[in-house]
Coordinates of C-alpha atoms and ligand atoms in Angstrom, one line a residue:
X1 CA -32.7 10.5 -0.1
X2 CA -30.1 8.3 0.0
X3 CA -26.7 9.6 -1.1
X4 CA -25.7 9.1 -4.9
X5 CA -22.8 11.1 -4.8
X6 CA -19.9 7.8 -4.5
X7 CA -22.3 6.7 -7.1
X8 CA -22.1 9.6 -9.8
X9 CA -18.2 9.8 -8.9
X10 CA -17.5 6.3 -10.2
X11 CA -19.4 7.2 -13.3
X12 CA -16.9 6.3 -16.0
X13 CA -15.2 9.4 -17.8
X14 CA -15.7 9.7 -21.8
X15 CA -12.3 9.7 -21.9
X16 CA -11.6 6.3 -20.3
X17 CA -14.4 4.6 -22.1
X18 CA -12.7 5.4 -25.6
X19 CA -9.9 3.0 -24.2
X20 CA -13.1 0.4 -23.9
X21 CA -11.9 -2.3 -27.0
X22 CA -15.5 -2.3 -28.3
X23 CA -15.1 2.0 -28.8
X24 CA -11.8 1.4 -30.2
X25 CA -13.4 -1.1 -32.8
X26 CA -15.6 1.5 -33.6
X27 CA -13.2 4.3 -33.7
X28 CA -12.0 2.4 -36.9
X29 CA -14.6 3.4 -39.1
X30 CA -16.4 6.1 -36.4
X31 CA -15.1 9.7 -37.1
X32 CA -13.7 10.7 -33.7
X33 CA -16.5 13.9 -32.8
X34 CA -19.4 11.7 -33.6
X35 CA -17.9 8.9 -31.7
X36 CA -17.2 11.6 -28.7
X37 CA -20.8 12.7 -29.0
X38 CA -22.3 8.9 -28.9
X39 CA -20.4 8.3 -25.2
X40 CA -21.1 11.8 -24.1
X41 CA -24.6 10.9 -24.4
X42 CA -24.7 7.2 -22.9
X43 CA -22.6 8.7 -19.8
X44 CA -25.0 11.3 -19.7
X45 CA -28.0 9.1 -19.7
X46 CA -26.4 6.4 -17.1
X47 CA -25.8 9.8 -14.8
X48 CA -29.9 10.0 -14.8
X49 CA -29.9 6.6 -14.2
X50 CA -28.5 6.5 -11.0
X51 CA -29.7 9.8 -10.3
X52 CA -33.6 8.0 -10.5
X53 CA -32.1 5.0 -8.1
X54 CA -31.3 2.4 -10.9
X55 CA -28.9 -0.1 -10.4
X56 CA -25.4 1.4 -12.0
X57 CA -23.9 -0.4 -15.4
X58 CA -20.9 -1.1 -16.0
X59 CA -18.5 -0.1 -18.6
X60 CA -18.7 -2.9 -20.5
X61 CA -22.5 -1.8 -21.1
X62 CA -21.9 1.6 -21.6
X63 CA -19.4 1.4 -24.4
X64 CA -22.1 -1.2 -26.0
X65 CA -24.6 1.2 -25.4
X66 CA -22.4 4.2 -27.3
X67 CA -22.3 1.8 -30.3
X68 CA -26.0 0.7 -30.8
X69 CA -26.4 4.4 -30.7
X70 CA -23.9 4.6 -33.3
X71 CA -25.5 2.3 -35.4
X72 CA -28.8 3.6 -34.8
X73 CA -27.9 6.9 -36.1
X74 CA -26.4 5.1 -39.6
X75 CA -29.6 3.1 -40.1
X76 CA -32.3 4.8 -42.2
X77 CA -35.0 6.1 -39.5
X78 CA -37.5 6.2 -42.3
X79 CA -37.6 2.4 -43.1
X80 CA -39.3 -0.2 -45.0
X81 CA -42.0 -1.7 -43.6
X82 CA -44.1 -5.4 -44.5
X83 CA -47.9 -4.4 -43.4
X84 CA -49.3 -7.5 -42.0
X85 CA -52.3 -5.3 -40.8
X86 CA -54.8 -5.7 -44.2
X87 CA -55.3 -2.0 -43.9
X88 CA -54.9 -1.4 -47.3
X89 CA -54.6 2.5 -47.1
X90 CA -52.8 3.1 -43.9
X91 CA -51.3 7.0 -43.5
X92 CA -49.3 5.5 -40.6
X93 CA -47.9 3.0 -43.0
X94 CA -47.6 5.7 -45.7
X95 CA -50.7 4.7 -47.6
X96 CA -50.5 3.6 -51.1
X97 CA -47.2 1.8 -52.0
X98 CA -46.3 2.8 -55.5
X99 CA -46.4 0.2 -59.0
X100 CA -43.2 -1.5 -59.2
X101 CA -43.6 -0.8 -62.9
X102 CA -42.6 2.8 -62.7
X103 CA -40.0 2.7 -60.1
X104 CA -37.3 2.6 -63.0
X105 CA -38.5 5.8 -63.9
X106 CA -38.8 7.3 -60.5
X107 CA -34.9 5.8 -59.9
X108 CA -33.7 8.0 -63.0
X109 CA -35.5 11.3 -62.0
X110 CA -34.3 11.0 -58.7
X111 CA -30.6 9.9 -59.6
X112 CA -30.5 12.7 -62.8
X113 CA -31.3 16.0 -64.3
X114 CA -34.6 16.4 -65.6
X115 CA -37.1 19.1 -67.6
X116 CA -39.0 19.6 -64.2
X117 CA -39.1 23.3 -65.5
X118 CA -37.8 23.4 -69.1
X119 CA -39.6 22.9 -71.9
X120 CA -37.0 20.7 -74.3
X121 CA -39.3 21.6 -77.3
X122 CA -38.0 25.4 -77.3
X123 CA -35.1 25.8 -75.0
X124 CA -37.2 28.3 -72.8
X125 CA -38.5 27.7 -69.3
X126 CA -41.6 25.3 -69.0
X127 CA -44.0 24.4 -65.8
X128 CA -43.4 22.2 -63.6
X129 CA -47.5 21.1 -63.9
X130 CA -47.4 20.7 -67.9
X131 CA -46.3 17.3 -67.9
X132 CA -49.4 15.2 -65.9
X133 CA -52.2 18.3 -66.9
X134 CA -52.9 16.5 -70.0
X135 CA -53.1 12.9 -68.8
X136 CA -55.2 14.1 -65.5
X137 CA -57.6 15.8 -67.9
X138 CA -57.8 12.8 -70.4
X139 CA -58.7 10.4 -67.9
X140 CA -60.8 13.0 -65.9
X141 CA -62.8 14.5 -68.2
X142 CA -61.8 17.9 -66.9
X143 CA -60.9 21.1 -68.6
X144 CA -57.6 21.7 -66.6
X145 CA -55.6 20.3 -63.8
X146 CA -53.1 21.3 -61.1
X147 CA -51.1 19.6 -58.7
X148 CA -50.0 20.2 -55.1
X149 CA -48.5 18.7 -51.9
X150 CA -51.3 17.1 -50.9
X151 CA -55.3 17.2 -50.5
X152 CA -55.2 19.6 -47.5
X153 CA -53.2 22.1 -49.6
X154 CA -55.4 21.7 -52.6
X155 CA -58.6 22.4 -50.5
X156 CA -56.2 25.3 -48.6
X157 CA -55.3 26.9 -52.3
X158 CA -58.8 27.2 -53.5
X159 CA -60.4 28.6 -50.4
X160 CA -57.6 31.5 -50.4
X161 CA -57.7 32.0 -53.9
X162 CA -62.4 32.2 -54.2
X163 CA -63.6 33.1 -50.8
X164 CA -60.6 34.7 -48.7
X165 CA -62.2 37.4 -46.8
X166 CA -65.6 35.9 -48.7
X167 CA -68.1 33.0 -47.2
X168 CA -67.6 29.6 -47.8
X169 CA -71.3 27.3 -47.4
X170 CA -71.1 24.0 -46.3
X171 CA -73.4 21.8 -45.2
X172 CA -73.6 21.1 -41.5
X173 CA -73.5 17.0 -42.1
X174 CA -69.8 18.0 -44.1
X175 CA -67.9 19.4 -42.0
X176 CA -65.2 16.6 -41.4
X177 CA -62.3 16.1 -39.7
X178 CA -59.9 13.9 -41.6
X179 CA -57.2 13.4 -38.8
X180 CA -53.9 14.9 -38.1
X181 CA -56.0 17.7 -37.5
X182 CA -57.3 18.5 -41.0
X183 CA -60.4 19.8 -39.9
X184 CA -62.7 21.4 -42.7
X185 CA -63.5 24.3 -40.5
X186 CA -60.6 25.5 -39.4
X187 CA -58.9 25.0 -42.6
X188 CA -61.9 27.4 -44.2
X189 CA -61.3 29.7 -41.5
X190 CA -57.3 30.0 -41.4
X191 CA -57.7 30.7 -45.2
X192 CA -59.4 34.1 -44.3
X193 CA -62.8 32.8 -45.8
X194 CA -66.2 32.9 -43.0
X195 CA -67.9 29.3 -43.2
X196 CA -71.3 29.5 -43.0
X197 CA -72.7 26.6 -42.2
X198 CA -76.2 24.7 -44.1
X199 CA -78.9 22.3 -43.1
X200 CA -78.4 20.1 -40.2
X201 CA -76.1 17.1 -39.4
X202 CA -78.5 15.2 -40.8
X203 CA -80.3 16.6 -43.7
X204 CA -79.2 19.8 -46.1
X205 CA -81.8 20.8 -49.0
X206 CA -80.9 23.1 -52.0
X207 CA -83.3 25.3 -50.4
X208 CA -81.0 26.0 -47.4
X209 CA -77.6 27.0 -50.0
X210 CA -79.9 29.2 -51.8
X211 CA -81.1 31.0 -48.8
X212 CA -77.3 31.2 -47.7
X213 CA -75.9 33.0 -51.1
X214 CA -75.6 36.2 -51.0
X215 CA -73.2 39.0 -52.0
X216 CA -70.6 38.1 -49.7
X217 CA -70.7 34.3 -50.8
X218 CA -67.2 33.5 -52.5
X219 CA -67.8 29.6 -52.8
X220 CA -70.1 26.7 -52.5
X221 CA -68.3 23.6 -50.8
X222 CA -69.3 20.0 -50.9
X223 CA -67.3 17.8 -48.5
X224 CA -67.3 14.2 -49.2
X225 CA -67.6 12.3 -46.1
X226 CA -64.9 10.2 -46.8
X227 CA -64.0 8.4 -43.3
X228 CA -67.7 8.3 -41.6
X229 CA -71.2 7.7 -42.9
X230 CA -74.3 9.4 -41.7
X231 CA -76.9 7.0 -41.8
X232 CA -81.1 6.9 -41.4
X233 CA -82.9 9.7 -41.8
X234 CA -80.6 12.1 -44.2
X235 CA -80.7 13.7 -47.0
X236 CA -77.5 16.0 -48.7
X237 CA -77.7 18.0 -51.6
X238 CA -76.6 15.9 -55.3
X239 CA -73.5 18.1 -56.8
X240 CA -75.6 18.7 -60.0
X241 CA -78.0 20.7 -58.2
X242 CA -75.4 22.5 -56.4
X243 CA -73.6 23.2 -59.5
X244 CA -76.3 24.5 -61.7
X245 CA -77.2 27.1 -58.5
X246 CA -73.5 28.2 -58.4
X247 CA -74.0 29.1 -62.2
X248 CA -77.2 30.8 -61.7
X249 CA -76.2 32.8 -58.8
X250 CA -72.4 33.4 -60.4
X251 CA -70.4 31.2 -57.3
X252 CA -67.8 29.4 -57.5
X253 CA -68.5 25.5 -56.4
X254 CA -66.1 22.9 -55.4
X255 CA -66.1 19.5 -54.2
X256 CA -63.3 18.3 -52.0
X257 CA -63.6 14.4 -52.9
X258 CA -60.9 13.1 -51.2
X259 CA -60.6 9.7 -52.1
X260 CA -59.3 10.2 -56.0
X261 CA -60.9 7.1 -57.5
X262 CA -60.9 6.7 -60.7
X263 CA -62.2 3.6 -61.1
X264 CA -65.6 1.5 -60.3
X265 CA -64.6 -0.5 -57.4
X266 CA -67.8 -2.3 -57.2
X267 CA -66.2 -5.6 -58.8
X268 CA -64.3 -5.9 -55.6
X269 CA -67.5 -6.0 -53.4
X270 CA -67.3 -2.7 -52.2
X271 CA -70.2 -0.1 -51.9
X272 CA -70.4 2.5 -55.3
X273 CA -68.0 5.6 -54.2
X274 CA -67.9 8.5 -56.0
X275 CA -65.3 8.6 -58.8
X276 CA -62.9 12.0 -59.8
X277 CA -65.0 11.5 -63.5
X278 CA -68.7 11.9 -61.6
X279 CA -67.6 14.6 -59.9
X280 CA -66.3 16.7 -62.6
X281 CA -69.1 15.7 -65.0
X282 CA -71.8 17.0 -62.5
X283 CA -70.7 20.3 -63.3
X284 CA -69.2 21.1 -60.1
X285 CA -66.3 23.8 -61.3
X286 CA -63.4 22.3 -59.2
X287 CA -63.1 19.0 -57.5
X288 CA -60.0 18.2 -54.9
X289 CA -59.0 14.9 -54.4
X290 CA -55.2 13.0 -52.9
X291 CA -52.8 10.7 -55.1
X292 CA -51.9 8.6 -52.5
X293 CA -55.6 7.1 -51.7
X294 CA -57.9 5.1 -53.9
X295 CA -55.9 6.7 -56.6
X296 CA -52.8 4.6 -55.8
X297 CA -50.0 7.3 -56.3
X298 CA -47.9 9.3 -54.5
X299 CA -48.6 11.9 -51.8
X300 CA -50.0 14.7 -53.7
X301 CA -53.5 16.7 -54.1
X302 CA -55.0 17.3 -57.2
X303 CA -57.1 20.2 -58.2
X304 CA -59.2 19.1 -61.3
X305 CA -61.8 21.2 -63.4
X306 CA -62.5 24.6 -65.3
X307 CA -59.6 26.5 -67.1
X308 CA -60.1 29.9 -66.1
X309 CA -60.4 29.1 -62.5
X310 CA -57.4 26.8 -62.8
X311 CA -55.4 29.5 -64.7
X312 CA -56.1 31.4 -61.6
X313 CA -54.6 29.1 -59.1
X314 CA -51.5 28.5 -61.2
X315 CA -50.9 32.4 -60.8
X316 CA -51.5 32.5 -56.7
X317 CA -48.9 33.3 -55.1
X318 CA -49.2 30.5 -52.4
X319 CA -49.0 27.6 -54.8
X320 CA -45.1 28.1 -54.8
X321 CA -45.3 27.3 -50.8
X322 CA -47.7 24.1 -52.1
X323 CA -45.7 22.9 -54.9
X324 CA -45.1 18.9 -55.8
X325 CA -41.5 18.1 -55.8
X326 CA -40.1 15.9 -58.8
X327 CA -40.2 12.9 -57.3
X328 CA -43.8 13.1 -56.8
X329 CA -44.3 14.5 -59.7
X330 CA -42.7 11.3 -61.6
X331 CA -44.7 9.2 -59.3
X332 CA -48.0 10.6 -60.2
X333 CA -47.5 10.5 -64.3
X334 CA -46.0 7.1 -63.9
X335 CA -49.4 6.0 -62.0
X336 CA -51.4 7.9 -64.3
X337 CA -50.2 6.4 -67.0
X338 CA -50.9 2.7 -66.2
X339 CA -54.6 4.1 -65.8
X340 CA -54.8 4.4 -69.3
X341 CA -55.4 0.9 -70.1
X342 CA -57.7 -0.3 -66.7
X343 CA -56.6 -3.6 -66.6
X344 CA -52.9 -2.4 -66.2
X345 CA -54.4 -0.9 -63.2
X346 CA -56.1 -3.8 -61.1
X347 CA -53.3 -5.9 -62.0
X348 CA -50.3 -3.3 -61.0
X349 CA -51.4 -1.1 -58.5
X350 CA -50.8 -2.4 -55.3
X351 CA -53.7 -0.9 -53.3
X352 CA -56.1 -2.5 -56.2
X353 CA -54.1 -6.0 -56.2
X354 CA -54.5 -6.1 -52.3
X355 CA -58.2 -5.4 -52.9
X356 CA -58.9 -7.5 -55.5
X357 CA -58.3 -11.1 -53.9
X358 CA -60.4 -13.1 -53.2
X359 CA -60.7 -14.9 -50.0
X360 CA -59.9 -18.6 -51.7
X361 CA -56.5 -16.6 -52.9
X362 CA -55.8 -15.3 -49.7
X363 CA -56.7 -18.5 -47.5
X364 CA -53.7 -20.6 -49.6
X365 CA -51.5 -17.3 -49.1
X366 CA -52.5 -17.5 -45.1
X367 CA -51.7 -21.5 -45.6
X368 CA -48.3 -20.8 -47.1
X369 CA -47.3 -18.5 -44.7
X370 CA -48.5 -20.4 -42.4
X371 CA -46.4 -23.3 -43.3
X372 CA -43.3 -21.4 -43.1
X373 CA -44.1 -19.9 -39.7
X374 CA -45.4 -23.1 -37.5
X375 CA -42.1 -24.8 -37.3
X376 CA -40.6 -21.8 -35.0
X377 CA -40.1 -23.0 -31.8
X378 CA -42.2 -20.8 -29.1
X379 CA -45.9 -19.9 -31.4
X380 CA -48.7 -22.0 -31.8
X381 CA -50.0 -20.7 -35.4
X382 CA -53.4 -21.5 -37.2
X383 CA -55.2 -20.4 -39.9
X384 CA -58.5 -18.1 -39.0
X385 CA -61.3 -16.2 -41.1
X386 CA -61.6 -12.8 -40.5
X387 CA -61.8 -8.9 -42.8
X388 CA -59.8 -7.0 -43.9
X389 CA -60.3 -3.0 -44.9
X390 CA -59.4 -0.5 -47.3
X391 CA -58.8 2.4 -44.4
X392 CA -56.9 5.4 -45.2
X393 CA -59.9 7.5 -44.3
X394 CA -61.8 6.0 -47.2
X395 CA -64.9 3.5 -47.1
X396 CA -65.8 3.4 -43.7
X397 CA -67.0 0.6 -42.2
X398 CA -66.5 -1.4 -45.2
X399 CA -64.9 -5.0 -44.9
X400 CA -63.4 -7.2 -47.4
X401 CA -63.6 -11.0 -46.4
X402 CA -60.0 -12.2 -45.6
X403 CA -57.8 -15.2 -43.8
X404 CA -55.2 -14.6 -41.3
X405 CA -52.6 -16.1 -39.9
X406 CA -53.0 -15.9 -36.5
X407 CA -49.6 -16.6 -34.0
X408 CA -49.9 -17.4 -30.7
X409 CA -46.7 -17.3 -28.1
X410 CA -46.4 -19.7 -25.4
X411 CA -44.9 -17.6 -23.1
X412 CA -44.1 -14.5 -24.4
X413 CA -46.6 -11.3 -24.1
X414 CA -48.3 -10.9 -27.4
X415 CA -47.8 -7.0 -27.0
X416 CA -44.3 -7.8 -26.4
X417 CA -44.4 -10.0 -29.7
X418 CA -46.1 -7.4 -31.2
X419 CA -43.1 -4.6 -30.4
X420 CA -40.1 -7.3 -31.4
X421 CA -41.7 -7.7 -34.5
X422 CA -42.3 -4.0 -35.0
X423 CA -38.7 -3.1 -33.9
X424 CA -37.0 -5.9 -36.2
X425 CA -35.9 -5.7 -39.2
X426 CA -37.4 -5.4 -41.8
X427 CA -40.2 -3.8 -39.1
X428 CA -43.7 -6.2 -39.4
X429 CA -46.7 -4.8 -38.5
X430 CA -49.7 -7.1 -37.8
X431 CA -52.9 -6.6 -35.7
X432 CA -53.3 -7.8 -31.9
X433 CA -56.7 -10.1 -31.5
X434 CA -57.8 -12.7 -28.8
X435 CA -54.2 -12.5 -27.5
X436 CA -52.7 -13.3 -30.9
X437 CA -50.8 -11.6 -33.3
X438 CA -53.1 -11.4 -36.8
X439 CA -51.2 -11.6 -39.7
X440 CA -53.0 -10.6 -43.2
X441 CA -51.7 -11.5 -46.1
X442 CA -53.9 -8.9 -48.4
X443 CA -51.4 -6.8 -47.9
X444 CA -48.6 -8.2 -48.1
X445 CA -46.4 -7.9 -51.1
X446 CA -43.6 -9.6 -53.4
X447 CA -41.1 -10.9 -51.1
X448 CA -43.0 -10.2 -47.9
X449 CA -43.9 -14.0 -46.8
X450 CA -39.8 -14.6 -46.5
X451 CA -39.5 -11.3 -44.5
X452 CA -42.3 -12.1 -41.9
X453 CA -40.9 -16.0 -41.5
X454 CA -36.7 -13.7 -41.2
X455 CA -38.9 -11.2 -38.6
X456 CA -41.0 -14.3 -36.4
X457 CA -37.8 -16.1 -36.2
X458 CA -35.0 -13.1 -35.5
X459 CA -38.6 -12.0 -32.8
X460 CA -38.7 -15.4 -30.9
X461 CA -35.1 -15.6 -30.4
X462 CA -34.1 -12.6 -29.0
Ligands
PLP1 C1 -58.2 12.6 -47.1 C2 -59.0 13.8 -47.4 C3 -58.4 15.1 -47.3 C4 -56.9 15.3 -47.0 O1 -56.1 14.7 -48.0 P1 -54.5 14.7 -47.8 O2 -54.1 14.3 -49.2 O3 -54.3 13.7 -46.7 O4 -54.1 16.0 -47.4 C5 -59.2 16.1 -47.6 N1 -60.5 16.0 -47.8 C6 -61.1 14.8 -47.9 C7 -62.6 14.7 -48.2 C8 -60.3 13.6 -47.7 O5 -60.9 12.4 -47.7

């Protein structure tokens, strides 16, 4: 071991470094502890440094080092971010981006007071749930409808409240895992409910939930596959069936649909998925689905379907834990509202603008942006076929015919192009591909082309 102690004595003291001219810039507008705390910490970090054997910096560095950590700090963490990746449904990416249409509305709840709780009509207190029921149950058909966090909790809420210490039957082809460890099973078992598992991963008949219920059964469960697709020799059991043996034998049965679509999104070339209105017309006495999927909304889950059982989730005690917050509240009756007239939908949605265009739309978008980014000096940029998908954990393995810009460094890494972008700002995300960075515009929104010309430009120069 060589010796590092001349080298951790030279280390520059916190104190001298606030004499530094670009800390006393700083201490202008910096109050003094926070500013104390930022050079504590880059001393601290350089005293690893040389610690590991890296070459020491000087002060110079480390008092530019305490103010990018400064301004780190004052920058929103949580950012905006243009998705170049034509995932249109990315949970990384925060999945659906909300209408621009309602944002005025979503601005004023946010900024104000509001009657989350108070009925204006007679003074007294009112539920928080009151003001989307109506609307969810318009446009789903359904008796009643509640609303919570998201999905996971919906699917966690009615498991407590009908099978806790009682069985729960799925079938054995159902048991997903959605990711970030939402896994079916263990969600059915940390609810207090025994899963009981039907069929095989490949086929389920009625005949093997009606030889499962028994006295002990608190609910039948249908799990739509939502993010994989079992293929070949299968068969699963339709939710009318399942429903009318949940009447007959007096159990509850639910369907956790995931994807909340309300709409047919056949027109835009994709495979028939199940909507929120199929499900609740089947009979099937509660369906769960998320707002921030196919539906387009915010993050939230909604539980959609008969009134008693309903009126009996309102009253569990763990909703309070799974409540929607106002501003997801406003989101959700702003998006539902546009769904009642459909064509408001497609066209102000993002999630079913990005999906809607066609590839003749997209390859002049891909030539325009394009055009703006060839000139930059260091990128070789063309214009390629390729697909885009929906993602989000719905419609696997469908793809949606798309053009892409694809860029090209000369001598940078593409991975390293990649992070600059990523890192910039405003942060671009693209996909990596034969050593180039893909750029789709599906997914790109108002204003985007300008910010991924500002992002190529502020990448190459650094
Ligand atoms: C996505 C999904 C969930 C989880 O939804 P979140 O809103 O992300 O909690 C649950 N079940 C199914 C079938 C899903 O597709």
């Amino acid at each position: 071991m060589p010796d590092r102690a001349p080298l951790l004595r030279s280390l520059p003291a916190v104190g001298a470094l606030l004499g530094h001219p670009l800390v006393k810039a700083e201490a202008a507008r910096t109050e003094p502890a926070r500013l104390t705390q930022a050079l504590r910490e880059e001393v601290a970090e350089e005293r690893a440094r040389r610690l590991a054997g890296e070459p020491p910096r000087e002060p110079d560095a480390l008092a530019a080092g305490a103010v990018a950590r400064l301004e780190r700090l004052f920058r929103p963490q949580l950012r905006r971010v243009v998705n170049a990746t034509g995932v249109v449904l990315n949970t990384n990416l925060g999945r659906a981006p909300l209408a621009p249409g309602i944002l005025d509305d979503l601005t004023a709840i946010a900024g104000g007071y509001s009657n989350l709780e108070l009925d204006l009509e007679t003074g007294q207190r009112g539920s928080r749930y009151s003001h989307v029921e109506a609307l969810l149950c318009r446009l789903t058909g359904a008796e009643a409808a509640l609303v919570v966090n998201n999905c996971a909790a919906a699917v966690l809420l009615v498991v407590d409240a009908f099978a806790r210490g009682r069985e729960v039957v799925v079938s054995r082809g159902q048991l997903i895992e959605i990711g970030g460890s939402f896994r079916l099973p263990e969600v059915i078992t940390g609810s207090g409910a025994r899963l009981v598992e039907v069929g095989t991963t490949n086929k389920t008949y009625l005949s093997d939930y009606e030889r499962a219920v028994g006295p002990d059964t608190g609910m039948l469960l249908l799990s739509h596959t939502s993010n994989y697709r079992i293929i070949g020799f299968t068969a699963e059991v339709e939710r009318r069936e399942l429903a009318t043996l949940g009447r007959e034998r007096g159990v509850v049965t639910v369907e956790d649909l995931g994807s909340g679509l309300l709409v047919d999104l056949t027109r835009f070339g994709v495979p028939p998925e199940p909507t929120v209105q199929e499900s609740v017309a089947s009979g099937i006495d509660l369906v769960t689905v998320s707002g921030d999927k196919l539906l387009g909304g915010p993050q939230c889950g909604l539980i959609l379907g008969r009134k008693n059982l309903i009126a009996k989730l309102k009253r569990h005690p763990l909703l309070r834990a799974l409540r929607q917050d106002k501003l997801g509240l406003a989101a959700l009756e702003g998006t539902l509202r546009l769904y009642l007239q459909p064509d408001h939908v497609i066209a102000e949605v993002p999630i079913f603008k990005a999906m809607a265009k066609r590839p003749d739309t997209l390859k002049g978008e891909a030539n325009r942006l394009a055009e703006r980014l060839a000139p930059l000096p260091g990128v070789a940029v063309r214009v390629v076929e390729g697909t885009s998908s929906v993602g989000g954990g719905t419609l696997p393995g469908v793809e949606l015919p798309t053009w892409l810009v694809a860029v090209r460094p000369h001598t940078l890494g593409v991975d390293e192009l990649a992070r600059r972008m990523r890192t910039g700002e405003p942060a671009v995300v693209g996909r990596i591909g034969e050593d180039q960075l893909l750029l789709d515009p599906r997914t790109l929104l108002e204003g985007d082309e300008a910010r991924v010309q500002a992002a190529l430009k502020e990448a190459l120069s650094r």
